Coordinates of C-alpha atoms in Angstrom, one line a residue:
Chain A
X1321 CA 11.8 20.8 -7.1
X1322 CA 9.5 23.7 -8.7
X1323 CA 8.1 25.5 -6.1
X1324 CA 4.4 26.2 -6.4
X1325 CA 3.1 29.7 -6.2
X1326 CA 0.5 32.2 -7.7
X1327 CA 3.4 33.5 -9.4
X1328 CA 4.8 29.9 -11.1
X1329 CA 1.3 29.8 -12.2
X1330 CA 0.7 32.4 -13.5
X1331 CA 4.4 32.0 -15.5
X1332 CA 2.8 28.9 -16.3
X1333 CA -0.1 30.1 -17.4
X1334 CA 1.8 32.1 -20.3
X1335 CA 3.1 29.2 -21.5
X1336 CA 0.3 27.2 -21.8
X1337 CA 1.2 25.4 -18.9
X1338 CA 3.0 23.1 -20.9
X1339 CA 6.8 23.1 -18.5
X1340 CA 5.4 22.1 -15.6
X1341 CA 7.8 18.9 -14.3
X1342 CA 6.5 15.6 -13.1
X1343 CA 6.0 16.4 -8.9
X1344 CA 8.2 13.0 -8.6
X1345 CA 11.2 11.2 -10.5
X1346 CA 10.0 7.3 -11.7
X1347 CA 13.5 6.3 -9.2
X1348 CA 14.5 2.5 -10.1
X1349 CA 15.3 0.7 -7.0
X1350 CA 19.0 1.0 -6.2
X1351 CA 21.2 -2.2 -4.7
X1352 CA 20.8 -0.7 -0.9
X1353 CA 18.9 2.0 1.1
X1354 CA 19.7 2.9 4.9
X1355 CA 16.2 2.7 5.3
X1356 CA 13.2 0.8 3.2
X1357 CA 9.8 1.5 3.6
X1358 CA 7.0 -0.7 2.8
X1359 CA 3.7 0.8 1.5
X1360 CA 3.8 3.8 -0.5
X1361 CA 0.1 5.5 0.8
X1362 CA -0.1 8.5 2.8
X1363 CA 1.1 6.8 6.0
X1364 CA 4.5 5.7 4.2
X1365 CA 5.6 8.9 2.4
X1366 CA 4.9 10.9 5.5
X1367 CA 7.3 8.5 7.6
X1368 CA 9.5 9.3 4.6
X1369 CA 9.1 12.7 4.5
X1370 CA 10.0 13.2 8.0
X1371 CA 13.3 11.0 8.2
X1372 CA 14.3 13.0 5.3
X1373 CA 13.6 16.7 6.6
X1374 CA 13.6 16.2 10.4
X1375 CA 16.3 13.5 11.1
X1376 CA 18.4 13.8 7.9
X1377 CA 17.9 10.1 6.4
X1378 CA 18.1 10.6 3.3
X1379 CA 19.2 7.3 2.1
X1380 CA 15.6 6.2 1.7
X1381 CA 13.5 3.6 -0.6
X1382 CA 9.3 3.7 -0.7
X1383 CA 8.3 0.6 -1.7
X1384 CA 4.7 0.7 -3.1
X1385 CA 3.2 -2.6 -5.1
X1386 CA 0.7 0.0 -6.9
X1387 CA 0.8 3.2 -7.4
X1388 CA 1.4 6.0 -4.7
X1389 CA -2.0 6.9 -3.0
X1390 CA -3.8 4.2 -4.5
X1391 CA -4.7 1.9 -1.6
X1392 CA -6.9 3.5 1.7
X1393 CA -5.3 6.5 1.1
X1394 CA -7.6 7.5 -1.8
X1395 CA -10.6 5.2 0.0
X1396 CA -11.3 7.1 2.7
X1397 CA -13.7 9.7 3.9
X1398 CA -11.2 11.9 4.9
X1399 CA -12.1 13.1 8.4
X1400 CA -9.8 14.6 10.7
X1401 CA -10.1 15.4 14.3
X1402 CA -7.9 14.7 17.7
X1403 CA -11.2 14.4 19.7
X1404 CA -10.4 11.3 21.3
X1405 CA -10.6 10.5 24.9
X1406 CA -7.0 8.4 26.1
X1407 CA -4.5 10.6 26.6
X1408 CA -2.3 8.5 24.3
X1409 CA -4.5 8.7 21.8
X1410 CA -5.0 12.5 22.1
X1411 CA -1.2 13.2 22.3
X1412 CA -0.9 11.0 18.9
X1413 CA -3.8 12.6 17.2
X1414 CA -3.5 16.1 18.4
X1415 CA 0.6 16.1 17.2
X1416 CA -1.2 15.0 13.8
X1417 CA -3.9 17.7 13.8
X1418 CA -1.2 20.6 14.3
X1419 CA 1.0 18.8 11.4
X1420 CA -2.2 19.2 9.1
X1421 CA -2.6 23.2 10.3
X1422 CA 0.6 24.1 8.6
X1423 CA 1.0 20.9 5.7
X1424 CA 0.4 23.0 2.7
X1425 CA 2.8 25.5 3.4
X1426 CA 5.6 22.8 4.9
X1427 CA 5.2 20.6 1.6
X1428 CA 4.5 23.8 -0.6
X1429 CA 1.5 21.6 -1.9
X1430 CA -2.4 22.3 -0.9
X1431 CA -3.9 19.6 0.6
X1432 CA -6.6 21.5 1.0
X1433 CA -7.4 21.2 4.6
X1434 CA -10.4 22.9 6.0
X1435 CA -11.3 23.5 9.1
X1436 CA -14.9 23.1 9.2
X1437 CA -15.1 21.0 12.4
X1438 CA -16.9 18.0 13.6
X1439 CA -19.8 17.0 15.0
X1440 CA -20.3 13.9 16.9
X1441 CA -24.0 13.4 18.2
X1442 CA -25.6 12.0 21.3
X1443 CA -28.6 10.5 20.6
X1444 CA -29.5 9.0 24.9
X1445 CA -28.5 10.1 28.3
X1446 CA -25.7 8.0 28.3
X1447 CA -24.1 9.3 25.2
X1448 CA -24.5 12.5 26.4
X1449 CA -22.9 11.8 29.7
X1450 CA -20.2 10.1 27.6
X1451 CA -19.7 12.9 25.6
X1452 CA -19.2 15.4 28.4
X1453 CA -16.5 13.3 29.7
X1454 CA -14.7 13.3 26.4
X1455 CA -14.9 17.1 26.1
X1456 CA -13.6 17.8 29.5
X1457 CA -10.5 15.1 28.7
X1458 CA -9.9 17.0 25.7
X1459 CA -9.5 20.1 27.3
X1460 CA -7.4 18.8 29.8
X1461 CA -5.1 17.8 27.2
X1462 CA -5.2 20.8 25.4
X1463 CA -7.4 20.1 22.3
X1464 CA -10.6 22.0 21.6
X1465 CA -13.9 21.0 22.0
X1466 CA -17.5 22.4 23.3
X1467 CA -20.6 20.1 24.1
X1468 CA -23.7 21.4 22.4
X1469 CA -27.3 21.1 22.8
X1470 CA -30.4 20.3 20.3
X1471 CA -30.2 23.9 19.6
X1472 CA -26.5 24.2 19.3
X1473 CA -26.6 21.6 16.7
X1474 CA -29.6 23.1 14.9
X1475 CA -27.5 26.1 14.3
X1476 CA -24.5 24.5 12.3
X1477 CA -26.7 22.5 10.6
X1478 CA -30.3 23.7 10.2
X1479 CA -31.8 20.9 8.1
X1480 CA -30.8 18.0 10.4
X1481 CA -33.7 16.0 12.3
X1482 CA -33.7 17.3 16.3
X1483 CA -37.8 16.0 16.1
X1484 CA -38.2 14.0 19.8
X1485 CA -40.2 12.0 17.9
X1486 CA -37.5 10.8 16.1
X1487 CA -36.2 6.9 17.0
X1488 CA -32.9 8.2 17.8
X1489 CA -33.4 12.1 18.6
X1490 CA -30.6 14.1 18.7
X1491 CA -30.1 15.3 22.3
X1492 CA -26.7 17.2 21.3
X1493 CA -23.1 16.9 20.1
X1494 CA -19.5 17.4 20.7
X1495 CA -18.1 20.0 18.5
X1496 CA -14.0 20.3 17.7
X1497 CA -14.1 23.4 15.4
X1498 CA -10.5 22.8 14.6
X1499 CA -11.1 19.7 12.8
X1500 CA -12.2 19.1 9.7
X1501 CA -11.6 17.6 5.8
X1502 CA -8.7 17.4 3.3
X1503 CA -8.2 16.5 -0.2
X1504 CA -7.0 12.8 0.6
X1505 CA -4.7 12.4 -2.9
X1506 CA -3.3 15.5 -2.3
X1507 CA -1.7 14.1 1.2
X1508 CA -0.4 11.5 -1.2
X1509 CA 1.0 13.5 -4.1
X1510 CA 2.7 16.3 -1.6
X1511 CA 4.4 14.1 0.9
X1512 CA 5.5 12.4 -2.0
X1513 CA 6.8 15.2 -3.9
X1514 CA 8.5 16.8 -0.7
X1515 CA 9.8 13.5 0.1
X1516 CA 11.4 13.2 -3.5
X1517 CA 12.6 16.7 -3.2
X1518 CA 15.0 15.3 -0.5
X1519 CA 16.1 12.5 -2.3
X1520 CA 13.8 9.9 -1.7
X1521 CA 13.3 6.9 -4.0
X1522 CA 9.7 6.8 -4.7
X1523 CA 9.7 3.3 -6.6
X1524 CA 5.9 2.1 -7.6
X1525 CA 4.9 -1.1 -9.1
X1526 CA 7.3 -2.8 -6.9
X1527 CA 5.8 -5.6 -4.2
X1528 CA 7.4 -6.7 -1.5
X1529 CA 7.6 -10.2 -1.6
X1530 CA 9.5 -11.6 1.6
X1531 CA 11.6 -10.2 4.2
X1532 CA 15.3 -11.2 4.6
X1533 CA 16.3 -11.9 7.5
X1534 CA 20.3 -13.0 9.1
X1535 CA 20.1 -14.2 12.7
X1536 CA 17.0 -12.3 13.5
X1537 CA 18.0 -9.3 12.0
X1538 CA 16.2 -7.5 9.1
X1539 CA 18.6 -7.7 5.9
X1540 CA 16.3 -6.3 3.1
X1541 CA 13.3 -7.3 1.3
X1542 CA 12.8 -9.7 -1.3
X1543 CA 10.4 -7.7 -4.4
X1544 CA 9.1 -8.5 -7.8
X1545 CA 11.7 -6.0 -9.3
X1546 CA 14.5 -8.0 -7.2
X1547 CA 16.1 -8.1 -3.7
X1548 CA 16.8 -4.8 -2.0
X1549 CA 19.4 -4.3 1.0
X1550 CA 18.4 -2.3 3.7
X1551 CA 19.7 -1.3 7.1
X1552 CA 15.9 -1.1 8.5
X1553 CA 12.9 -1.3 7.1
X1554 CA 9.5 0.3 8.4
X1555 CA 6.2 -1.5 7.0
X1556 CA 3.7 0.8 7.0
X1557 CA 0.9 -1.3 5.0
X1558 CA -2.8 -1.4 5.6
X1559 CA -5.0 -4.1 4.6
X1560 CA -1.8 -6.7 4.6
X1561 CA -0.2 -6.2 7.7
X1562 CA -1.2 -9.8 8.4
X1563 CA 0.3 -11.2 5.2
X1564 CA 3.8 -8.9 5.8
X1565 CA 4.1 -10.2 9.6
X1566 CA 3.4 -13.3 8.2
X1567 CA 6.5 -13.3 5.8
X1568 CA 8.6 -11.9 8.7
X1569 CA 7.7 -14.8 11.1
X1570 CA 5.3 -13.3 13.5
X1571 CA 1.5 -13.4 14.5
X1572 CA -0.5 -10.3 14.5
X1573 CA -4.3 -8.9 16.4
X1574 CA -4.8 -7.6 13.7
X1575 CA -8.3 -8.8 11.3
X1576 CA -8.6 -7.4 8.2
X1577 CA -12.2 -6.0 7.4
X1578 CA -14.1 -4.2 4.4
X1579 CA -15.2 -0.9 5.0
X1580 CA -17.5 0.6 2.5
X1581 CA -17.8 4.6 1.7
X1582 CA -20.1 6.1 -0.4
X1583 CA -20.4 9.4 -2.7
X1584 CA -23.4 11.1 -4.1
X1585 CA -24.3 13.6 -7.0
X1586 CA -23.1 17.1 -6.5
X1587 CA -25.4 19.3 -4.6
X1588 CA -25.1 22.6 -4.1
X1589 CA -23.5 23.7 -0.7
X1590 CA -25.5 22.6 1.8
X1591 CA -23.6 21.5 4.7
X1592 CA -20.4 23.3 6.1
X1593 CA -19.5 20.8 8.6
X1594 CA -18.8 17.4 9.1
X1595 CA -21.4 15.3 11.1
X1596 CA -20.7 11.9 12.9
X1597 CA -23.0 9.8 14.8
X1598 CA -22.1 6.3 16.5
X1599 CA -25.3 5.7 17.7
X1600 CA -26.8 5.7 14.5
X1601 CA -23.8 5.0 12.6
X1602 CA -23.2 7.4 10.0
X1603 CA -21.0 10.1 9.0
X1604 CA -21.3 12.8 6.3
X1605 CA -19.7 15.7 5.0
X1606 CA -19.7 17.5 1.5
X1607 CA -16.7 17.8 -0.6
X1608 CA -15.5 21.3 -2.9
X1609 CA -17.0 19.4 -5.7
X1610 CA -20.4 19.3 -3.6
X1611 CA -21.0 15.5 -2.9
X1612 CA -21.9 13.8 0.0
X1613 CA -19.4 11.7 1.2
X1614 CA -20.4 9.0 3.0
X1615 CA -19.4 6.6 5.3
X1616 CA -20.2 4.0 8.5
X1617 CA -18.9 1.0 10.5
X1618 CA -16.7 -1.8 8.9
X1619 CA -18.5 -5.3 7.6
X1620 CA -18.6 -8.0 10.3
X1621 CA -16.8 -10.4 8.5
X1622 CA -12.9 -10.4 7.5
X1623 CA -12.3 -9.8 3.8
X1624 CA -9.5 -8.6 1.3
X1625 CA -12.0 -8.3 -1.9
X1626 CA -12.2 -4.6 -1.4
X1627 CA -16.4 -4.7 -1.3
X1628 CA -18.6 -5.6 1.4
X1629 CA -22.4 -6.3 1.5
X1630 CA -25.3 -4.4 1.0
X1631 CA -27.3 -4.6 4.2
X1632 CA -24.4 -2.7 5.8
X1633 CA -25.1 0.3 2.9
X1634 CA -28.7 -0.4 3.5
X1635 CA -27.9 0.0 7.3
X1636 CA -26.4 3.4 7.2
X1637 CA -28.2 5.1 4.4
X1638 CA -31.1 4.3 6.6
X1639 CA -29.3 6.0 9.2
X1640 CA -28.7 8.8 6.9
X1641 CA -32.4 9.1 6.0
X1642 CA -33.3 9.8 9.9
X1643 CA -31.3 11.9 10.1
X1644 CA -31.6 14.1 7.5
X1645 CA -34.8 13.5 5.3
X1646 CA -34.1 16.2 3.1
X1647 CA -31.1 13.4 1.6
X1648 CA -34.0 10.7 1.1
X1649 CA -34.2 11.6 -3.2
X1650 CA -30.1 12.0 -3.2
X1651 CA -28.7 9.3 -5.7
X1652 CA -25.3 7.4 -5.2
X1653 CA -22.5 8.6 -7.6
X1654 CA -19.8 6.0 -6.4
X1655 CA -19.3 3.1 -4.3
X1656 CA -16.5 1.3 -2.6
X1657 CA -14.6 -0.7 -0.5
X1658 CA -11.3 -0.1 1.6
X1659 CA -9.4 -2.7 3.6
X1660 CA -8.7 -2.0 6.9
X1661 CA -6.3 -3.6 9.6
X1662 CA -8.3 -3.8 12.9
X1663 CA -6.7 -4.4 16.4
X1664 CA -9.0 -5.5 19.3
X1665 CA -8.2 -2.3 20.5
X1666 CA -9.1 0.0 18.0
X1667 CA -5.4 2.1 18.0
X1668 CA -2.6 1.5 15.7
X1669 CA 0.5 -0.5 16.5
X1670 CA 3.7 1.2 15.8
X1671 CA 7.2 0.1 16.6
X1672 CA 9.0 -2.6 17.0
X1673 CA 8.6 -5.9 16.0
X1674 CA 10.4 -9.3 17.3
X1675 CA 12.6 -9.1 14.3
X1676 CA 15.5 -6.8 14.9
X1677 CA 15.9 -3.8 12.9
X1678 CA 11.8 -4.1 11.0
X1679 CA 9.4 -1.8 12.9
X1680 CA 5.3 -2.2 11.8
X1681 CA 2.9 0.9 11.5
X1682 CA -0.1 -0.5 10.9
X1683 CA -3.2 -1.1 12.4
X1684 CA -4.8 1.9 11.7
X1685 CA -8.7 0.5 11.6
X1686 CA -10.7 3.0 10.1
X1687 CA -9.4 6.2 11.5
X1688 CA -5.8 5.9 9.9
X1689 CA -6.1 9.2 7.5
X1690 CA -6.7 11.6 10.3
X1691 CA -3.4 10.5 11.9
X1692 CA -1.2 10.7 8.3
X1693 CA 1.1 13.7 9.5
X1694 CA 1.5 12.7 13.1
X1695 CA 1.9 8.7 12.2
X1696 CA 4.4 9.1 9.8
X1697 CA 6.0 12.3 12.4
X1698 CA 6.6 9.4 15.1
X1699 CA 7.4 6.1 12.9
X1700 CA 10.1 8.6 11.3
X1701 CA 11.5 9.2 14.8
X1702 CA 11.1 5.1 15.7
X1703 CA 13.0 4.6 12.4
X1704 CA 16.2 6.8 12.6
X1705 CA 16.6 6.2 16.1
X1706 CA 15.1 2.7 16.5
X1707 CA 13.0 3.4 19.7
X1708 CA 9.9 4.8 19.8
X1709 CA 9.2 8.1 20.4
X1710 CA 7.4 8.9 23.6
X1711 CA 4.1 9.4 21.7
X1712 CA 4.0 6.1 20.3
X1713 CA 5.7 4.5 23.1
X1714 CA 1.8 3.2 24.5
X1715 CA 1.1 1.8 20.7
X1716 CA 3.9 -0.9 20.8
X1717 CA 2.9 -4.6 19.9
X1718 CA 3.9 -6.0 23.4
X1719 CA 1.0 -4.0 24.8
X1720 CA -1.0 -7.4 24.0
X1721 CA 1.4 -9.1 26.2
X1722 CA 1.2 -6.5 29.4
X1723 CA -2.5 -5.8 28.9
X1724 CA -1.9 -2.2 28.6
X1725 CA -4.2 -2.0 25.8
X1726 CA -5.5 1.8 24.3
X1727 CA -9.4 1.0 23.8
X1728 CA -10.4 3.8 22.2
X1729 CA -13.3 1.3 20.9
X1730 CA -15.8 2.5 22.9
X1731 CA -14.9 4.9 25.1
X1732 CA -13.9 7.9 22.0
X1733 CA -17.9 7.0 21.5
X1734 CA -17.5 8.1 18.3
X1735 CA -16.5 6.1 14.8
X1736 CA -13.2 5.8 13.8
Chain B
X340 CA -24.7 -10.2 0.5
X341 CA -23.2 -13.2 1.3
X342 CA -25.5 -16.6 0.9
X343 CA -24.9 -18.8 3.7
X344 CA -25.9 -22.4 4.2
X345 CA -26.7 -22.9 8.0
X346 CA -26.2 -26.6 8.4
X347 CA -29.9 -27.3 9.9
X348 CA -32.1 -24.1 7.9
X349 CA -30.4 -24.4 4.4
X350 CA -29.5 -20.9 2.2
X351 CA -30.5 -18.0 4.3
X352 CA -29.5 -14.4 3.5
X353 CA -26.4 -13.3 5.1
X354 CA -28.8 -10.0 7.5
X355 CA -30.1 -13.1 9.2
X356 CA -26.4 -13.8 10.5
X357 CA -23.5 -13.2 13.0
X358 CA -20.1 -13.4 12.7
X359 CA -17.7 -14.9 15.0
X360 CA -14.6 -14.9 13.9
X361 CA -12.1 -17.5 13.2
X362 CA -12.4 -21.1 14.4
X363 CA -10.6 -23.7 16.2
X364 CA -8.9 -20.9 18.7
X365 CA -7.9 -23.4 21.3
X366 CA -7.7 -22.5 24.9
X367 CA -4.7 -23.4 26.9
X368 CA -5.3 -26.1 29.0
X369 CA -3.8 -24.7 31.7
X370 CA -3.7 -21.2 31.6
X371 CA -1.9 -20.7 34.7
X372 CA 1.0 -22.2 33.2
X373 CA 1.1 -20.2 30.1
X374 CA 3.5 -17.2 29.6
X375 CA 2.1 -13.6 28.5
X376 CA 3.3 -14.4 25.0
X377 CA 1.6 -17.8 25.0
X378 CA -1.8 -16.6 26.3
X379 CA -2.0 -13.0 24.1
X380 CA -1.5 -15.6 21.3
X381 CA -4.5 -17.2 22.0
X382 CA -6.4 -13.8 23.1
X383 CA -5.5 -11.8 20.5
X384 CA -3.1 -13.3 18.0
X385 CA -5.2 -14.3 14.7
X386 CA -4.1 -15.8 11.5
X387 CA -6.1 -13.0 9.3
X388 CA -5.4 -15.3 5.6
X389 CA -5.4 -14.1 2.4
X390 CA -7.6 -16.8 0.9
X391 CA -9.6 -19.7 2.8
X392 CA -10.4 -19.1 6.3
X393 CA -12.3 -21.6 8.7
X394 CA -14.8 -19.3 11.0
X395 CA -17.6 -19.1 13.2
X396 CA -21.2 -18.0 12.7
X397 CA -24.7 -17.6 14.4
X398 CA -27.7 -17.9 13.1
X399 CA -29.3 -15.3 15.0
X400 CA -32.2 -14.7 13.4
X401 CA -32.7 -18.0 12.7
X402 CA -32.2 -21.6 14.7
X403 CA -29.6 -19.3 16.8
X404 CA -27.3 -22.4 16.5
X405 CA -23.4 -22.0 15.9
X406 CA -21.5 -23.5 13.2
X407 CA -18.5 -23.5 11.6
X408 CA -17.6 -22.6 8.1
X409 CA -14.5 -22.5 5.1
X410 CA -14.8 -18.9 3.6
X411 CA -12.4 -17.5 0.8
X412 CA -11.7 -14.2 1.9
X413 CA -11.0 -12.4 -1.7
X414 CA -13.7 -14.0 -3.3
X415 CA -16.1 -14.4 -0.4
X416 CA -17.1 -17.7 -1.7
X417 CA -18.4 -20.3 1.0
X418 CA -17.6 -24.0 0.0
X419 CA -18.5 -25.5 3.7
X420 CA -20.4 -25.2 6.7
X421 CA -21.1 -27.9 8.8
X422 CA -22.1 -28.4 12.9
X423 CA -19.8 -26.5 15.7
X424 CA -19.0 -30.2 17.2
X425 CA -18.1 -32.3 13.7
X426 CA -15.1 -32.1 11.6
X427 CA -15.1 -30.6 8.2
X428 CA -17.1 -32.9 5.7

């Protein structure tokens, strides 16, 4: 692998940056692989990342029916935080946050996290109240977090609307300054670059079209380039998870929604922070290249055509407008929809699966991004060891059985 | 938006809408003689298709009357809705 440096660049640079290598090899799918992993977004090369460099696995396919990066990976808003109120949330989303502090120098690759920290307004009494209760669980569990007043949020961010008059005013926020925004293809590209480094079939245009199984155990997977052998195999898929179980014999909670994002003309900096509000339903932050990038809740209905409907645009630009007038003559650059694999709980599910030997990471809803280094950090330990790792021990799929569920739905009172 | 035909107001925009999720989700009998597995099927489990999908909807801001309709979830086109308590025309 050529490592990246101010010194390969500027090497580079006297050679008209013409020997620079491809970051991975176009691998063609071999006969057999120890492990095979299903879905090639960020989720997926992370899980293969780690088996390779923490547990040693080397022997590893990625499966991806596009190409890497191209599903939710690169349709997302591209938030992270580990503000969450369950403890089995928090431990799962705060292992995630510390993965992202030190990502670009463990994959040698800039992802381009900043640390500009989030928001999250309160907007009554009770959000305030719930809001408190989420700071103080968060600092019992280790992960940063202060709860601002109208003042407090007037200071990060000087143009928003704290008028009383407003319909929703803004009676204060929760602020995590450790969280923050990355470059969302960039997770992609160096997971899989770091992965491929280790000797990690990256194979793309290849779908997975059925899952062999002998006697209840997970043989390989049938694809459109041809059957493929495999010890395990870890499907880490978003927006299909339904479809995949359905190959492998099993039911799913999980519906499948579109969730629409939206990005504006560059502006000049304007806003160095990310701002979330539930109440409301809106969430905003501007990107290096100065646009807004925009974002809100899911549409109501299920889908897979990767757009949704315009009232629920209308609904949070409107949100948007409230609460920041100084947006209302902003025009819309881009447009578009994600898929996204909803439990009735709101968290992931990630483990095992009734077949032997096929574990499911999937699930994600609309938060899945944030949780790209810690979900693939866990599912790599579920994979080499085939049990969970205490982290994502509370996230198995028998939790709908037992009840246990970890409804961060509500009570995180923030988006996902 | 989605245009859908509630069976007693005729096309309405979708705004005027709820959803409510996939149909025919039948209730065990007897749910004390259910196991776990059986009754988180019916709680939780959904079929979530790639293609046509029988569901539920409201017209809330409308007759607020439930009905039932066949809904392609790629394309989003609606070919049927018909009453909560009749069979699919």
């Amino acid at each position: 692998m050529q490592r990246y440096s101010i010194l390969s660049l500027a090497r580079h640079a006297l050679s008209g940056h013409r020997g620079w290598q491809p970051a991975w090899r176009e691998a063609t799918p071999k006969r057999r692989y120890s492990v095979i992993i299903i879905g090639g977004g960020g989720h997926g090369l992370a899980t293969a990342y780690y088996l390779a460099s923490v547990h040693g696995i080397r022997d590893v396919a990625v499966l991806e029916k596009g190409w890497i990066g191209g599903g939710n990976t690169g349709r997302n808003t591209t938030i992270v935080r580990s503000n969450y109120l369950w403890d089995a949330s928090a431990a799962l989303y705060e292992k995630s946050l510390q993965l992202w502090e030190g990502l670009s120098q463990d994959l040698n690759y800039n992802v381009m996290y900043s640390q500009r920290g989030v928001l999250n307004l309160g907007h009554t009494l009770q959000d305030m109240r719930d809001i408190r209760r989420r700071v103080n669980a968060n600092r019992l569990n280790g992960i940063d977090g202060e709860v601002l007043d109208t003042d407090g949020v007037k200071r990060l961010v000087p143009f928003i609307n704290t008028s009383p008059e407003a319909r929703y005013p803004v009676l204060g926020a929760s602020w995590q300054p450790r969280a923050g925004i990355a470059r969302h293809d960039a997770v992609a590209w160096g997971y899989a670059r770091a992965a491929d480094a280790l000797g990690v079939d990256i194979i793309e245009n290849c779908e997975v079209t059925g899952i062999r199984r002998e006697n209840g155990q997970v043989v390989g997977v049938e694809t459109s380039r041809g059957a493929i052998e495999a010890d395990r195999v870890g499907a880490v898929v978003s927006g299909h998870a339904g479809v995949l179980a359905e190959m492998a014999g099993f039911r799913l909670p999980i519906e499948s929604h579109p969730l629409q994002a939206l990005v504006s003309e560059p502006l000049k900096p304007i806003l160095n922070t990310v701002v979330m509000s539930n109440a409301v339903h809106v969430y905003v932050s501007q990107s290096d290249k100065g646009e807004l990038v925009i974002g809100a809740g899911i549409d109501a209905y299920t889908g897979y055509g990767n757009r949704g409907s315009f009232q629920t645009i209308e609904h949070f630009l409107s949100a948007l407008i409230e609460l920041y007038p100084i947006f209302s003559r902003l025009r819309m650059l881009r447009h578009w929809g994600g898929i996204v694999d909803t439990a009735p709980d709101a968290s992931p599910i990630i483990g095992r699966t009734p077949v032997e030997g096929l574990f499911f990471n999937v699930g994600w809803g609309t938060g899945g991004f944030k949780a790209t280094p810690g979900s693939g950090w866990v599912f790599a330990h579920t994979l080499a060891t085939g049990e969970p790792h205490e982290i994502n021990a509370p996230f198995s799929l028998e939790r709908f059985h037992s009840g246990a569920l970890v409804d961060e739905h509500g009570a995180a009172a923030v988006a996902h | 938006m989605l245009m859908i035909h509630c069976p007693w107001c005729g096309p309405r925009d979708e705004s005027e809408f709820s959803y409510g999720g996939e149909a025919d989700i039948q209730r065990p009998a007897d749910p004390e003689a259910v196991s776990d597995a059986e009754w988180a099927d019916y709680v939780f489990m959904r079929s979530n298709p790639r293609g046509w999908h029988c569901e539920q909807w409201v017209h809330v801001h409308g007759c607020r009357r439930w009905f039932k309709a066949e809904r392609h979830t790629v394309s989003y086109e609606i070919r049927a809705t018909w009453p909560m308590d009749q069979e699919k025309p």
